[in-house]
Coordinates of C-alpha atoms in Angstrom, one line a residue:
Chain M
L1 CA 0.0 0.0 0.0
A2 CA 1.0 3.6 -0.4
K3 CA 2.9 5.5 2.2
T4 CA 0.0 7.8 3.0
T5 CA -2.0 8.5 6.1
Q6 CA -5.6 9.7 5.9
P7 CA -8.5 9.2 8.3
I8 CA -10.3 5.9 8.0
S9 CA -13.8 7.6 8.1
M10 CA -15.5 10.9 8.5
D11 CA -19.1 11.9 9.0
S12 CA -20.9 15.0 7.9
Y13 CA -24.3 16.6 7.2
E14 CA -25.7 17.9 4.0
G15 CA -24.6 21.5 3.3
Q16 CA -21.4 21.3 5.3
E17 CA -17.9 21.8 4.0
V18 CA -15.7 18.7 4.4
N19 CA -12.0 18.7 4.4
I20 CA -10.0 15.4 4.2
T21 CA -6.3 15.6 4.8
C22 CA -3.7 13.1 3.6
S23 CA -0.1 12.9 4.7
H24 CA 2.4 11.8 2.0
N25 CA 5.8 12.6 3.5
N26 CA 7.8 10.7 0.8
I27 CA 6.1 12.1 -2.3
A28 CA 8.7 13.0 -4.9
T29 CA 9.3 16.7 -5.8
N30 CA 8.0 16.2 -9.3
D31 CA 5.0 14.0 -8.5
Y32 CA 1.5 15.2 -8.9
I33 CA -0.8 14.9 -5.8
T34 CA -3.9 13.0 -7.0
W35 CA -7.2 12.2 -5.4
Y36 CA -9.9 9.7 -6.5
Q37 CA -13.5 9.1 -5.4
Q38 CA -15.2 5.7 -5.3
F39 CA -18.9 5.1 -5.0
P40 CA -20.3 1.7 -3.9
S41 CA -20.2 -0.9 -6.6
Q42 CA -18.3 1.3 -9.0
G43 CA -14.7 1.8 -9.9
P44 CA -12.7 4.8 -8.6
R45 CA -13.1 8.1 -10.4
F46 CA -10.3 10.7 -10.8
I47 CA -11.5 14.0 -9.2
I48 CA -8.6 16.3 -8.8
Q49 CA -4.8 16.7 -9.1
G50 CA -2.3 19.3 -8.3
Y51 CA 1.3 20.1 -7.9
K52 CA 1.4 23.0 -5.5
T53 CA -0.8 25.7 -3.8
K54 CA -4.4 25.4 -4.8
V55 CA -6.4 23.7 -7.5
T56 CA -10.2 24.0 -8.0
N57 CA -12.6 22.3 -10.3
E58 CA -16.3 21.7 -10.5
V59 CA -16.1 18.9 -7.9
A60 CA -13.6 19.9 -5.3
S61 CA -10.6 22.1 -4.3
L62 CA -7.2 20.8 -3.4
F63 CA -4.9 22.6 -1.0
I64 CA -1.2 21.8 -1.0
P65 CA 1.3 23.5 1.4
A66 CA 4.7 24.6 0.3
D67 CA 6.4 21.5 1.7
R68 CA 4.0 19.2 -0.1
K69 CA 4.1 16.6 2.7
S70 CA 0.3 16.7 2.9
S71 CA -2.7 17.8 1.0
T72 CA -6.3 18.6 1.8
L73 CA -9.3 17.7 -0.3
S74 CA -12.1 20.2 0.2
L75 CA -15.7 19.4 -0.7
P76 CA -18.0 22.4 -0.5
R77 CA -21.5 22.0 0.7
V78 CA -21.7 18.2 0.6
S79 CA -24.8 16.3 -0.4
L80 CA -26.0 12.8 0.2
S81 CA -24.5 11.8 -3.1
D82 CA -21.0 12.7 -1.9
T83 CA -21.0 9.6 0.3
A84 CA -18.1 7.7 -1.0
V85 CA -14.5 6.6 -0.3
Y86 CA -11.9 9.2 -1.1
Y87 CA -8.3 8.1 -1.9
C88 CA -5.1 10.1 -2.1
L89 CA -2.3 8.4 -4.0
G90 CA 1.1 8.0 -2.6
P91 CA 4.5 6.5 -3.6
N92 CA 5.1 2.8 -3.5
Q93 CA 8.1 1.4 -1.6
A94 CA 10.5 2.0 -4.5
G95 CA 9.2 5.4 -5.4
T96 CA 8.5 4.3 -8.9
A97 CA 4.8 4.6 -9.0
L98 CA 1.8 6.3 -7.3
I99 CA -0.5 3.8 -5.7
F100 CA -3.7 3.7 -3.7
G101 CA -3.9 3.7 0.1
K102 CA -6.8 2.6 2.2
G103 CA -8.9 5.7 1.6
T104 CA -11.3 7.7 3.8
T105 CA -15.0 6.7 3.9
L106 CA -17.1 9.8 4.0
S107 CA -20.7 9.4 5.2
V108 CA -23.1 12.3 4.6
S109 CA -26.4 12.4 6.5
S110 CA -29.5 14.6 6.1
Chain C
N1 CA -18.6 6.5 -25.5
A2 CA -18.5 3.6 -23.0
G3 CA -15.1 4.3 -21.5
V4 CA -13.8 1.1 -19.8
T5 CA -16.0 -2.0 -20.2
Q6 CA -15.4 -5.1 -18.1
T7 CA -17.0 -8.6 -18.5
P8 CA -18.4 -10.5 -16.8
K9 CA -19.8 -8.4 -13.9
F10 CA -20.1 -11.4 -11.6
Q11 CA -18.5 -14.9 -11.6
V12 CA -18.4 -17.8 -9.3
L13 CA -15.6 -20.4 -9.7
K14 CA -14.6 -23.6 -7.9
T15 CA -11.1 -24.0 -6.7
G16 CA -8.8 -25.0 -9.5
Q17 CA -11.0 -23.7 -12.4
S18 CA -9.7 -21.2 -14.8
M19 CA -11.2 -18.1 -16.3
T20 CA -10.4 -14.9 -18.2
L21 CA -11.6 -11.5 -17.3
Q22 CA -12.0 -9.2 -20.3
C23 CA -11.5 -5.5 -20.5
A24 CA -11.8 -3.0 -23.3
Q25 CA -11.4 0.7 -23.6
D26 CA -12.6 3.1 -26.3
M27 CA -10.6 6.2 -25.4
N28 CA -7.5 5.4 -27.4
H29 CA -5.4 5.2 -24.3
N30 CA -1.9 3.7 -24.4
S31 CA -1.8 2.2 -20.9
M32 CA -4.0 -0.3 -19.2
Y33 CA -4.1 -1.8 -15.7
W34 CA -5.6 -4.6 -13.6
Y35 CA -6.3 -4.0 -9.9
R36 CA -7.9 -6.1 -7.2
Q37 CA -9.8 -4.6 -4.3
D38 CA -10.3 -6.5 -1.0
P39 CA -12.1 -5.1 2.1
G40 CA -9.8 -2.8 4.1
M41 CA -7.0 -3.1 1.5
G42 CA -7.7 -0.4 -1.0
L43 CA -6.7 -1.2 -4.6
R44 CA -3.6 -3.2 -5.4
L45 CA -2.1 -3.4 -8.8
I46 CA -1.8 -6.9 -10.3
Y47 CA -0.4 -6.2 -13.8
Y48 CA -0.1 -3.3 -16.2
S49 CA 0.6 -2.6 -19.8
A50 CA 2.3 0.7 -20.4
S51 CA 1.8 0.4 -24.1
E52 CA 0.6 -2.0 -26.7
G53 CA 2.9 -5.0 -26.8
T54 CA 4.3 -4.7 -23.3
T55 CA 3.2 -6.0 -19.9
D56 CA 4.7 -5.8 -16.4
K57 CA 4.1 -7.1 -12.9
G58 CA 2.5 -4.9 -10.3
E59 CA 2.3 -5.4 -6.5
V60 CA 0.5 -8.7 -6.4
P61 CA 1.0 -10.7 -9.7
N62 CA 1.2 -14.2 -8.4
G63 CA -1.5 -16.5 -9.7
Y64 CA -2.4 -14.3 -12.7
N65 CA -1.4 -13.8 -16.3
V66 CA -2.3 -11.0 -18.7
S67 CA -2.5 -10.4 -22.4
R68 CA -2.6 -7.0 -24.2
L69 CA -4.5 -8.3 -27.2
N70 CA -4.4 -4.9 -29.0
K71 CA -4.5 -1.3 -28.0
R72 CA -8.2 -1.6 -26.8
E73 CA -8.1 -4.9 -25.0
F74 CA -6.3 -6.2 -21.9
S75 CA -7.3 -9.5 -20.4
L76 CA -6.5 -11.1 -17.0
R77 CA -6.4 -14.9 -16.7
L78 CA -6.6 -17.0 -13.6
E79 CA -5.2 -20.4 -14.5
S80 CA -6.1 -22.2 -11.3
A81 CA -8.4 -20.2 -9.1
A82 CA -7.9 -20.2 -5.3
P83 CA -10.2 -18.9 -2.6
S84 CA -7.6 -16.2 -1.9
Q85 CA -8.4 -14.7 -5.3
T86 CA -12.0 -13.9 -4.2
S87 CA -12.1 -10.2 -4.8
V88 CA -13.4 -7.4 -6.9
Y89 CA -11.3 -6.9 -10.0
F90 CA -11.0 -3.5 -11.7
C91 CA -9.5 -2.7 -15.1
A92 CA -8.3 0.9 -15.8
S93 CA -6.8 2.8 -18.6
S94 CA -4.8 6.0 -18.9
P95 CA -3.4 8.1 -21.7
G96 CA 0.1 7.3 -20.7
H97 CA 2.1 5.5 -18.0
E98 CA 3.5 8.7 -16.4
K99 CA 3.1 8.9 -12.7
G100 CA -0.1 10.8 -12.0
S101 CA -1.6 10.2 -15.4
P102 CA -5.4 10.0 -14.6
L103 CA -6.8 6.5 -14.5
H104 CA -10.2 5.7 -15.9
F105 CA -11.8 2.6 -14.3
G106 CA -14.4 0.1 -15.3
N107 CA -17.1 -0.9 -12.8
G108 CA -15.5 -4.1 -11.8
T109 CA -15.9 -7.9 -11.9
R110 CA -16.9 -9.5 -8.6
L111 CA -15.3 -12.9 -8.4
T112 CA -16.0 -15.6 -5.8
V113 CA -13.9 -18.7 -5.6
T114 CA -15.3 -21.5 -3.5

């Protein structure tokens, strides 16, 4: 598994902002920081990727501090349909590939 | 535009039986991948094909073989299934094999080996 640390689970209510932080101390200086989302009974879906500072798209924002040892995925105003597992990718043992960790299960309630 | 299509969606095998999982992509991607997903383990890479005509082992290749039939198709074969291979198998493709190249996944094959 990847050398990443993220919370196993998080709970939220509809309309709240959710921030999921991932630690990836060993990410290489030229690697992108990448997040995926997986709904039940589906394959993972790429949601956002960045190299530094902040990236925003129609789904989420990604905040990356200058040292790049962590990143925070921000989901604005979550809805029930955002209930999913969120993965940040991290380096494998050899540093030759970015691989999946165990992910964070986000549960959104009404 | 179907993306990544996997067949079958479900399969039950007896120990020792063989089968091939099929995967096809219509996005003209160069690279294709096979993952397995077990509870609490995230996704683990079995094999990948960086480009047509090449295949390489991933994290957990034992007990599997692959064939990159053409640019569109990448199959995974279990020669002698074991209960430890009960899992959900995902195929993915990406434009290239560079680190961080976004992966596009199929919806998986749920395999049970009894």
